[in-house]
């Protein structure tokens, strides 16, 4: 969405990291049978949710109430692809106070989210035949490690999804992740 240089220049540095506790959602977004109430992921679930993606990101929160199957997720690695042709691209490039980009940035600022990047990617799985299957478009918000937790993150992800839907973008979910910290040379 943004070039690395543009992203670095546009990323605000927020110094306040007060967290608020929000209640868990008690019922799914819709009544489809593959929907379940969203509960805070276990540490294991948060670590394994992005199995296969570079830098081993860790799930903080997501807007979707789609069932996440840990058995399948650890068998099939996720793979990140370029977005390709999608209405989200045009919406992101629009300028002005009502633009998608500005609304997301303002939401993150109001919620005191210490974000590092906002990017959209297509995510899918490689099946046993090495074919990319079940792809979906995700608006990723990457946050500083330890700066955002599930309750507030879930609230922010749902608000992002609502912004997307108000702009007519119905097939994009919002996920908030943090990169895993590891030492290296």
mmCIF file of N, CA and C in Angstrom, residues 52-161:
data_model
loop_
_atom_site.group_PDB
_atom_site.id
_atom_site.type_symbol
_atom_site.label_atom_id
_atom_site.label_comp_id
_atom_site.label_asym_id
_atom_site.label_seq_id
_atom_site.Cartn_x
_atom_site.Cartn_y
_atom_site.Cartn_z
ATOM 1 N N UNK A 52 3.665 -20.242 9.083
ATOM 2 C CA UNK A 52 4.136 -20.229 7.708
ATOM 3 C C UNK A 52 4.505 -18.855 7.192
ATOM 4 N N UNK A 53 4.024 -17.792 7.826
ATOM 5 C CA UNK A 53 4.340 -16.443 7.345
ATOM 6 C C UNK A 53 5.731 -16.021 7.810
ATOM 7 N N UNK A 54 6.394 -15.170 7.008
ATOM 8 C CA UNK A 54 7.732 -14.694 7.389
ATOM 9 C C UNK A 54 7.709 -13.945 8.718
ATOM 10 N N UNK A 55 8.782 -14.009 9.444
ATOM 11 C CA UNK A 55 8.996 -13.306 10.716
ATOM 12 C C UNK A 55 8.112 -13.806 11.850
ATOM 13 N N UNK A 56 7.392 -14.896 11.629
ATOM 14 C CA UNK A 56 6.578 -15.501 12.687
ATOM 15 C C UNK A 56 5.744 -14.494 13.469
ATOM 16 N N UNK A 57 4.862 -13.742 12.797
ATOM 17 C CA UNK A 57 4.048 -12.777 13.546
ATOM 18 C C UNK A 57 3.128 -13.488 14.531
ATOM 19 N N UNK A 58 2.683 -12.739 15.509
ATOM 20 C CA UNK A 58 1.804 -13.270 16.546
ATOM 21 C C UNK A 58 0.476 -12.517 16.499
ATOM 22 N N UNK A 59 -0.621 -13.247 16.524
ATOM 23 C CA UNK A 59 -1.951 -12.647 16.500
ATOM 24 C C UNK A 59 -2.207 -11.861 17.776
ATOM 25 N N UNK A 60 -2.684 -10.626 17.604
ATOM 26 C CA UNK A 60 -3.166 -9.837 18.736
ATOM 27 C C UNK A 60 -4.690 -9.905 18.749
ATOM 28 N N UNK A 61 -5.321 -9.612 17.597
ATOM 29 C CA UNK A 61 -6.783 -9.612 17.513
ATOM 30 C C UNK A 61 -7.198 -9.689 16.052
ATOM 31 N N UNK A 62 -8.464 -10.018 15.826
ATOM 32 C CA UNK A 62 -8.995 -10.069 14.459
ATOM 33 C C UNK A 62 -10.469 -9.715 14.472
ATOM 34 N N UNK A 63 -10.938 -9.215 13.328
ATOM 35 C CA UNK A 63 -12.347 -8.840 13.222
ATOM 36 C C UNK A 63 -13.233 -10.045 12.932
ATOM 37 N N UNK A 64 -12.697 -11.035 12.278
ATOM 38 C CA UNK A 64 -13.491 -12.187 11.869
ATOM 39 C C UNK A 64 -13.886 -13.054 13.059
ATOM 40 N N UNK A 65 -15.087 -13.622 12.953
ATOM 41 C CA UNK A 65 -15.495 -14.619 13.934
ATOM 42 C C UNK A 65 -15.507 -16.005 13.286
ATOM 43 N N UNK A 66 -14.827 -16.108 12.144
ATOM 44 C CA UNK A 66 -14.686 -17.387 11.448
ATOM 45 C C UNK A 66 -13.941 -18.373 12.344
ATOM 46 N N UNK A 67 -14.400 -19.593 12.379
ATOM 47 C CA UNK A 67 -13.767 -20.637 13.188
ATOM 48 C C UNK A 67 -12.310 -20.809 12.753
ATOM 49 N N UNK A 68 -11.405 -20.888 13.710
ATOM 50 C CA UNK A 68 -9.990 -21.148 13.447
ATOM 51 C C UNK A 68 -9.658 -22.530 13.963
ATOM 52 N N UNK A 69 -9.264 -23.410 13.047
ATOM 53 C CA UNK A 69 -8.984 -24.806 13.375
ATOM 54 C C UNK A 69 -7.483 -24.989 13.538
ATOM 55 N N UNK A 70 -7.031 -25.122 14.771
ATOM 56 C CA UNK A 70 -5.596 -25.230 15.045
ATOM 57 C C UNK A 70 -4.993 -26.471 14.396
ATOM 58 N N UNK A 71 -5.748 -27.561 14.309
ATOM 59 C CA UNK A 71 -5.231 -28.790 13.688
ATOM 60 C C UNK A 71 -4.902 -28.555 12.215
ATOM 61 N N UNK A 72 -5.846 -27.972 11.487
ATOM 62 C CA UNK A 72 -5.625 -27.710 10.069
ATOM 63 C C UNK A 72 -4.574 -26.628 9.871
ATOM 64 N N UNK A 73 -4.613 -25.615 10.705
ATOM 65 C CA UNK A 73 -3.697 -24.487 10.550
ATOM 66 C C UNK A 73 -2.245 -24.899 10.735
ATOM 67 N N UNK A 74 -1.985 -25.874 11.568
ATOM 68 C CA UNK A 74 -0.601 -26.304 11.761
ATOM 69 C C UNK A 74 -0.184 -27.350 10.734
ATOM 70 N N UNK A 75 -1.136 -27.882 9.980
ATOM 71 C CA UNK A 75 -0.809 -28.818 8.898
ATOM 72 C C UNK A 75 -0.546 -28.065 7.599
ATOM 73 N N UNK A 76 -1.339 -27.034 7.347
ATOM 74 C CA UNK A 76 -1.196 -26.234 6.135
ATOM 75 C C UNK A 76 -0.613 -24.875 6.500
ATOM 76 N N UNK A 77 0.541 -24.567 5.958
ATOM 77 C CA UNK A 77 1.162 -23.278 6.262
ATOM 78 C C UNK A 77 0.473 -22.164 5.494
ATOM 79 N N UNK A 78 0.316 -21.021 6.164
ATOM 80 C CA UNK A 78 -0.237 -19.851 5.493
ATOM 81 C C UNK A 78 0.822 -19.253 4.585
ATOM 82 N N UNK A 79 0.348 -18.606 3.543
ATOM 83 C CA UNK A 79 1.241 -17.952 2.599
ATOM 84 C C UNK A 79 0.678 -16.585 2.256
ATOM 85 N N UNK A 80 1.545 -15.596 2.222
ATOM 86 C CA UNK A 80 1.150 -14.221 1.941
ATOM 87 C C UNK A 80 1.443 -13.913 0.474
ATOM 88 N N UNK A 81 0.484 -13.309 -0.192
ATOM 89 C CA UNK A 81 0.618 -12.929 -1.597
ATOM 90 C C UNK A 81 0.276 -11.455 -1.757
ATOM 91 N N UNK A 82 0.685 -10.899 -2.906
ATOM 92 C CA UNK A 82 0.273 -9.537 -3.213
ATOM 93 C C UNK A 82 -1.239 -9.517 -3.372
ATOM 94 N N UNK A 83 -1.801 -8.384 -3.108
ATOM 95 C CA UNK A 83 -3.248 -8.249 -3.114
ATOM 96 C C UNK A 83 -3.845 -8.524 -4.486
ATOM 97 N N UNK A 84 -3.202 -8.034 -5.536
ATOM 98 C CA UNK A 84 -3.783 -8.171 -6.863
ATOM 99 C C UNK A 84 -4.880 -7.137 -7.046
ATOM 100 N N UNK A 85 -5.708 -7.321 -8.054
ATOM 101 C CA UNK A 85 -6.779 -6.361 -8.326
ATOM 102 C C UNK A 85 -7.869 -6.500 -7.269
ATOM 103 N N UNK A 86 -8.144 -5.394 -6.584
ATOM 104 C CA UNK A 86 -9.153 -5.417 -5.526
ATOM 105 C C UNK A 86 -9.612 -3.989 -5.259
ATOM 106 N N UNK A 87 -10.899 -3.760 -4.951
ATOM 107 C CA UNK A 87 -11.407 -2.408 -4.670
ATOM 108 C C UNK A 87 -10.696 -1.715 -3.505
ATOM 109 N N UNK A 88 -10.088 -2.474 -2.631
ATOM 110 C CA UNK A 88 -9.368 -1.898 -1.500
ATOM 111 C C UNK A 88 -8.230 -0.987 -1.965
ATOM 112 N N UNK A 89 -7.604 -1.329 -3.077
ATOM 113 C CA UNK A 89 -6.477 -0.530 -3.571
ATOM 114 C C UNK A 89 -6.930 0.887 -3.895
ATOM 115 N N UNK A 90 -7.998 1.025 -4.669
ATOM 116 C CA UNK A 90 -8.501 2.354 -5.019
ATOM 117 C C UNK A 90 -8.943 3.117 -3.776
ATOM 118 N N UNK A 91 -9.650 2.441 -2.893
ATOM 119 C CA UNK A 91 -10.119 3.099 -1.668
ATOM 120 C C UNK A 91 -8.943 3.604 -0.836
ATOM 121 N N UNK A 92 -7.861 2.833 -0.785
ATOM 122 C CA UNK A 92 -6.696 3.229 0.006
ATOM 123 C C UNK A 92 -5.984 4.425 -0.624
ATOM 124 N N UNK A 93 -6.011 4.521 -1.945
ATOM 125 C CA UNK A 93 -5.302 5.603 -2.633
ATOM 126 C C UNK A 93 -6.070 6.917 -2.613
ATOM 127 N N UNK A 94 -7.362 6.872 -2.324
ATOM 128 C CA UNK A 94 -8.144 8.110 -2.244
ATOM 129 C C UNK A 94 -7.601 9.000 -1.134
ATOM 130 N N UNK A 95 -7.736 10.312 -1.331
ATOM 131 C CA UNK A 95 -7.250 11.298 -0.360
ATOM 132 C C UNK A 95 -8.440 11.955 0.332
ATOM 133 N N UNK A 96 -8.171 12.664 1.390
ATOM 134 C CA UNK A 96 -9.198 13.454 2.058
ATOM 135 C C UNK A 96 -9.564 12.896 3.412
ATOM 136 N N UNK A 97 -10.295 13.698 4.193
ATOM 137 C CA UNK A 97 -10.632 13.303 5.558
ATOM 138 C C UNK A 97 -11.541 12.075 5.641
ATOM 139 N N UNK A 98 -12.345 11.815 4.607
ATOM 140 C CA UNK A 98 -13.247 10.663 4.636
ATOM 141 C C UNK A 98 -12.638 9.437 3.954
ATOM 142 N N UNK A 99 -11.380 9.540 3.530
ATOM 143 C CA UNK A 99 -10.742 8.421 2.835
ATOM 144 C C UNK A 99 -10.504 7.257 3.791
ATOM 145 N N UNK A 100 -10.403 6.076 3.234
ATOM 146 C CA UNK A 100 -10.136 4.880 4.033
ATOM 147 C C UNK A 100 -8.849 5.052 4.830
ATOM 148 N N UNK A 101 -7.807 5.494 4.163
ATOM 149 C CA UNK A 101 -6.513 5.662 4.822
ATOM 150 C C UNK A 101 -6.636 6.595 6.025
ATOM 151 N N UNK A 102 -7.286 7.727 5.839
ATOM 152 C CA UNK A 102 -7.411 8.701 6.923
ATOM 153 C C UNK A 102 -8.298 8.170 8.057
ATOM 154 N N UNK A 103 -9.385 7.502 7.704
ATOM 155 C CA UNK A 103 -10.264 6.966 8.749
ATOM 156 C C UNK A 103 -9.551 5.923 9.614
ATOM 157 N N UNK A 104 -8.758 5.069 8.983
ATOM 158 C CA UNK A 104 -8.008 4.058 9.738
ATOM 159 C C UNK A 104 -6.966 4.736 10.628
ATOM 160 N N UNK A 105 -6.232 5.692 10.062
ATOM 161 C CA UNK A 105 -5.216 6.399 10.856
ATOM 162 C C UNK A 105 -5.847 7.132 12.035
ATOM 163 N N UNK A 106 -6.988 7.766 11.812
ATOM 164 C CA UNK A 106 -7.657 8.492 12.894
ATOM 165 C C UNK A 106 -8.157 7.531 13.979
ATOM 166 N N UNK A 107 -8.680 6.387 13.570
ATOM 167 C CA UNK A 107 -9.112 5.389 14.543
ATOM 168 C C UNK A 107 -7.934 4.941 15.407
ATOM 169 N N UNK A 108 -6.815 4.633 14.772
ATOM 170 C CA UNK A 108 -5.638 4.180 15.516
ATOM 171 C C UNK A 108 -5.131 5.266 16.458
ATOM 172 N N UNK A 109 -5.211 6.508 16.006
ATOM 173 C CA UNK A 109 -4.778 7.624 16.852
ATOM 174 C C UNK A 109 -5.712 7.784 18.054
ATOM 175 N N UNK A 110 -7.031 7.753 17.802
ATOM 176 C CA UNK A 110 -8.008 7.896 18.895
ATOM 177 C C UNK A 110 -7.876 6.781 19.933
ATOM 178 N N UNK A 111 -7.571 5.598 19.466
ATOM 179 C CA UNK A 111 -7.463 4.443 20.364
ATOM 180 C C UNK A 111 -6.056 4.293 20.959
ATOM 181 N N UNK A 112 -5.161 5.228 20.622
ATOM 182 C CA UNK A 112 -3.789 5.232 21.148
ATOM 183 C C UNK A 112 -3.031 3.952 20.805
ATOM 184 N N UNK A 113 -3.243 3.469 19.583
ATOM 185 C CA UNK A 113 -2.575 2.254 19.126
ATOM 186 C C UNK A 113 -1.185 2.625 18.614
ATOM 187 N N UNK A 114 -0.177 1.955 19.119
ATOM 188 C CA UNK A 114 1.211 2.203 18.707
ATOM 189 C C UNK A 114 1.515 1.323 17.495
ATOM 190 N N UNK A 115 1.014 1.745 16.343
ATOM 191 C CA UNK A 115 1.116 0.939 15.135
ATOM 192 C C UNK A 115 2.417 1.211 14.399
ATOM 193 N N UNK A 116 2.856 0.200 13.658
ATOM 194 C CA UNK A 116 4.063 0.311 12.854
ATOM 195 C C UNK A 116 3.749 0.333 11.370
ATOM 196 N N UNK A 117 2.748 -0.425 10.945
ATOM 197 C CA UNK A 117 2.376 -0.421 9.534
ATOM 198 C C UNK A 117 0.935 -0.887 9.373
ATOM 199 N N UNK A 118 0.350 -0.477 8.253
ATOM 200 C CA UNK A 118 -0.978 -0.936 7.847
ATOM 201 C C UNK A 118 -0.829 -1.373 6.399
ATOM 202 N N UNK A 119 -1.068 -2.648 6.138
ATOM 203 C CA UNK A 119 -0.877 -3.199 4.798
ATOM 204 C C UNK A 119 -1.967 -4.216 4.497
ATOM 205 N N UNK A 120 -2.263 -4.363 3.231
ATOM 206 C CA UNK A 120 -3.231 -5.380 2.814
ATOM 207 C C UNK A 120 -2.505 -6.459 2.023
ATOM 208 N N UNK A 121 -2.860 -7.697 2.301
ATOM 209 C CA UNK A 121 -2.295 -8.839 1.586
ATOM 210 C C UNK A 121 -3.387 -9.874 1.382
ATOM 211 N N UNK A 122 -3.134 -10.727 0.419
ATOM 212 C CA UNK A 122 -3.977 -11.896 0.205
ATOM 213 C C UNK A 122 -3.289 -13.054 0.923
ATOM 214 N N UNK A 123 -4.024 -13.755 1.762
ATOM 215 C CA UNK A 123 -3.478 -14.867 2.534
ATOM 216 C C UNK A 123 -4.180 -16.146 2.094
ATOM 217 N N UNK A 124 -3.403 -17.193 1.934
ATOM 218 C CA UNK A 124 -3.977 -18.481 1.566
ATOM 219 C C UNK A 124 -3.164 -19.609 2.156
ATOM 220 N N UNK A 125 -3.538 -20.818 1.809
ATOM 221 C CA UNK A 125 -2.849 -22.013 2.281
ATOM 222 C C UNK A 125 -2.355 -22.789 1.076
ATOM 223 N N UNK A 126 -1.241 -23.484 1.227
ATOM 224 C CA UNK A 126 -0.774 -24.446 0.229
ATOM 225 C C UNK A 126 -1.324 -25.808 0.629
ATOM 226 N N UNK A 127 -2.054 -26.436 -0.306
ATOM 227 C CA UNK A 127 -2.587 -27.765 0.006
ATOM 228 C C UNK A 127 -1.522 -28.827 -0.275
ATOM 229 N N UNK A 128 -1.895 -30.082 -0.137
ATOM 230 C CA UNK A 128 -0.940 -31.177 -0.337
ATOM 231 C C UNK A 128 -0.405 -31.225 -1.760
ATOM 232 N N UNK A 129 -1.152 -30.671 -2.721
ATOM 233 C CA UNK A 129 -0.697 -30.603 -4.116
ATOM 234 C C UNK A 129 0.066 -29.320 -4.410
ATOM 235 N N UNK A 130 0.403 -28.571 -3.378
ATOM 236 C CA UNK A 130 1.163 -27.313 -3.475
ATOM 237 C C UNK A 130 0.387 -26.201 -4.168
ATOM 238 N N UNK A 131 -0.942 -26.334 -4.237
ATOM 239 C CA UNK A 131 -1.782 -25.299 -4.823
ATOM 240 C C UNK A 131 -2.194 -24.317 -3.736
ATOM 241 N N UNK A 132 -2.260 -23.032 -4.101
ATOM 242 C CA UNK A 132 -2.712 -22.017 -3.156
ATOM 243 C C UNK A 132 -4.238 -22.059 -3.117
ATOM 244 N N UNK A 133 -4.791 -22.292 -1.949
ATOM 245 C CA UNK A 133 -6.240 -22.439 -1.810
ATOM 246 C C UNK A 133 -6.763 -21.525 -0.715
ATOM 247 N N UNK A 134 -8.074 -21.302 -0.764
ATOM 248 C CA UNK A 134 -8.782 -20.528 0.265
ATOM 249 C C UNK A 134 -8.095 -19.206 0.582
ATOM 250 N N UNK A 135 -7.945 -18.389 -0.420
ATOM 251 C CA UNK A 135 -7.322 -17.091 -0.168
ATOM 252 C C UNK A 135 -8.357 -16.094 0.335
ATOM 253 N N UNK A 136 -7.892 -15.167 1.153
ATOM 254 C CA UNK A 136 -8.740 -14.090 1.645
ATOM 255 C C UNK A 136 -7.895 -12.832 1.757
ATOM 256 N N UNK A 137 -8.557 -11.686 1.688
ATOM 257 C CA UNK A 137 -7.861 -10.407 1.785
ATOM 258 C C UNK A 137 -7.933 -9.933 3.230
ATOM 259 N N UNK A 138 -6.772 -9.555 3.743
ATOM 260 C CA UNK A 138 -6.662 -9.107 5.131
ATOM 261 C C UNK A 138 -6.003 -7.734 5.157
ATOM 262 N N UNK A 139 -6.585 -6.814 5.909
ATOM 263 C CA UNK A 139 -5.934 -5.543 6.213
ATOM 264 C C UNK A 139 -5.190 -5.767 7.526
ATOM 265 N N UNK A 140 -3.866 -5.809 7.427
ATOM 266 C CA UNK A 140 -3.025 -6.073 8.594
ATOM 267 C C UNK A 140 -2.599 -4.778 9.250
ATOM 268 N N UNK A 141 -2.739 -4.716 10.550
ATOM 269 C CA UNK A 141 -2.170 -3.628 11.336
ATOM 270 C C UNK A 141 -1.097 -4.274 12.201
ATOM 271 N N UNK A 142 0.139 -3.843 12.010
ATOM 272 C CA UNK A 142 1.236 -4.357 12.827
ATOM 273 C C UNK A 142 1.499 -3.361 13.939
ATOM 274 N N UNK A 143 1.555 -3.863 15.157
ATOM 275 C CA UNK A 143 1.761 -3.008 16.330
ATOM 276 C C UNK A 143 3.078 -3.369 17.006
ATOM 277 N N UNK A 144 3.540 -2.442 17.822
ATOM 278 C CA UNK A 144 4.750 -2.698 18.605
ATOM 279 C C UNK A 144 4.470 -3.809 19.607
ATOM 280 N N UNK A 145 5.427 -4.679 19.734
ATOM 281 C CA UNK A 145 5.290 -5.845 20.614
ATOM 282 C C UNK A 145 4.926 -5.415 22.041
ATOM 283 N N UNK A 146 3.882 -6.024 22.573
ATOM 284 C CA UNK A 146 3.467 -5.771 23.942
ATOM 285 C C UNK A 146 2.706 -4.479 24.159
ATOM 286 N N UNK A 147 2.383 -3.762 23.074
ATOM 287 C CA UNK A 147 1.715 -2.463 23.230
ATOM 288 C C UNK A 147 0.197 -2.541 23.126
ATOM 289 N N UNK A 148 -0.332 -3.677 22.672
ATOM 290 C CA UNK A 148 -1.776 -3.819 22.484
ATOM 291 C C UNK A 148 -2.163 -5.246 22.833
ATOM 292 N N UNK A 149 -3.285 -5.385 23.506
ATOM 293 C CA UNK A 149 -3.719 -6.696 23.938
ATOM 294 C C UNK A 149 -5.110 -6.994 23.388
ATOM 295 N N UNK A 150 -5.543 -8.236 23.577
ATOM 296 C CA UNK A 150 -6.736 -8.768 22.930
ATOM 297 C C UNK A 150 -7.970 -7.884 23.044
ATOM 298 N N UNK A 151 -8.391 -7.505 24.222
ATOM 299 C CA UNK A 151 -9.670 -6.812 24.389
ATOM 300 C C UNK A 151 -9.722 -5.525 23.574
ATOM 301 N N UNK A 152 -8.757 -4.681 23.741
ATOM 302 C CA UNK A 152 -8.734 -3.427 22.987
ATOM 303 C C UNK A 152 -8.463 -3.706 21.510
ATOM 304 N N UNK A 153 -7.587 -4.651 21.218
ATOM 305 C CA UNK A 153 -7.285 -5.000 19.828
ATOM 306 C C UNK A 153 -8.510 -5.486 19.082
ATOM 307 N N UNK A 154 -9.320 -6.305 19.719
ATOM 308 C CA UNK A 154 -10.552 -6.810 19.097
ATOM 309 C C UNK A 154 -11.488 -5.654 18.770
ATOM 310 N N UNK A 155 -11.612 -4.724 19.703
ATOM 311 C CA UNK A 155 -12.434 -3.534 19.488
ATOM 312 C C UNK A 155 -11.927 -2.752 18.266
ATOM 313 N N UNK A 156 -10.635 -2.532 18.175
ATOM 314 C CA UNK A 156 -10.050 -1.781 17.058
ATOM 315 C C UNK A 156 -10.256 -2.532 15.741
ATOM 316 N N UNK A 157 -10.030 -3.839 15.734
ATOM 317 C CA UNK A 157 -10.200 -4.629 14.509
ATOM 318 C C UNK A 157 -11.642 -4.575 14.010
ATOM 319 N N UNK A 158 -12.595 -4.662 14.912
ATOM 320 C CA UNK A 158 -14.008 -4.588 14.522
ATOM 321 C C UNK A 158 -14.337 -3.203 13.975
ATOM 322 N N UNK A 159 -13.824 -2.155 14.592
ATOM 323 C CA UNK A 159 -14.055 -0.791 14.084
ATOM 324 C C UNK A 159 -13.451 -0.634 12.679
ATOM 325 N N UNK A 160 -12.275 -1.204 12.443
ATOM 326 C CA UNK A 160 -11.669 -1.150 11.102
ATOM 327 C C UNK A 160 -12.562 -1.847 10.083
ATOM 328 N N UNK A 161 -13.084 -3.011 10.439
ATOM 329 C CA UNK A 161 -13.985 -3.757 9.559
ATOM 330 C C UNK A 161 -15.233 -2.931 9.254
#
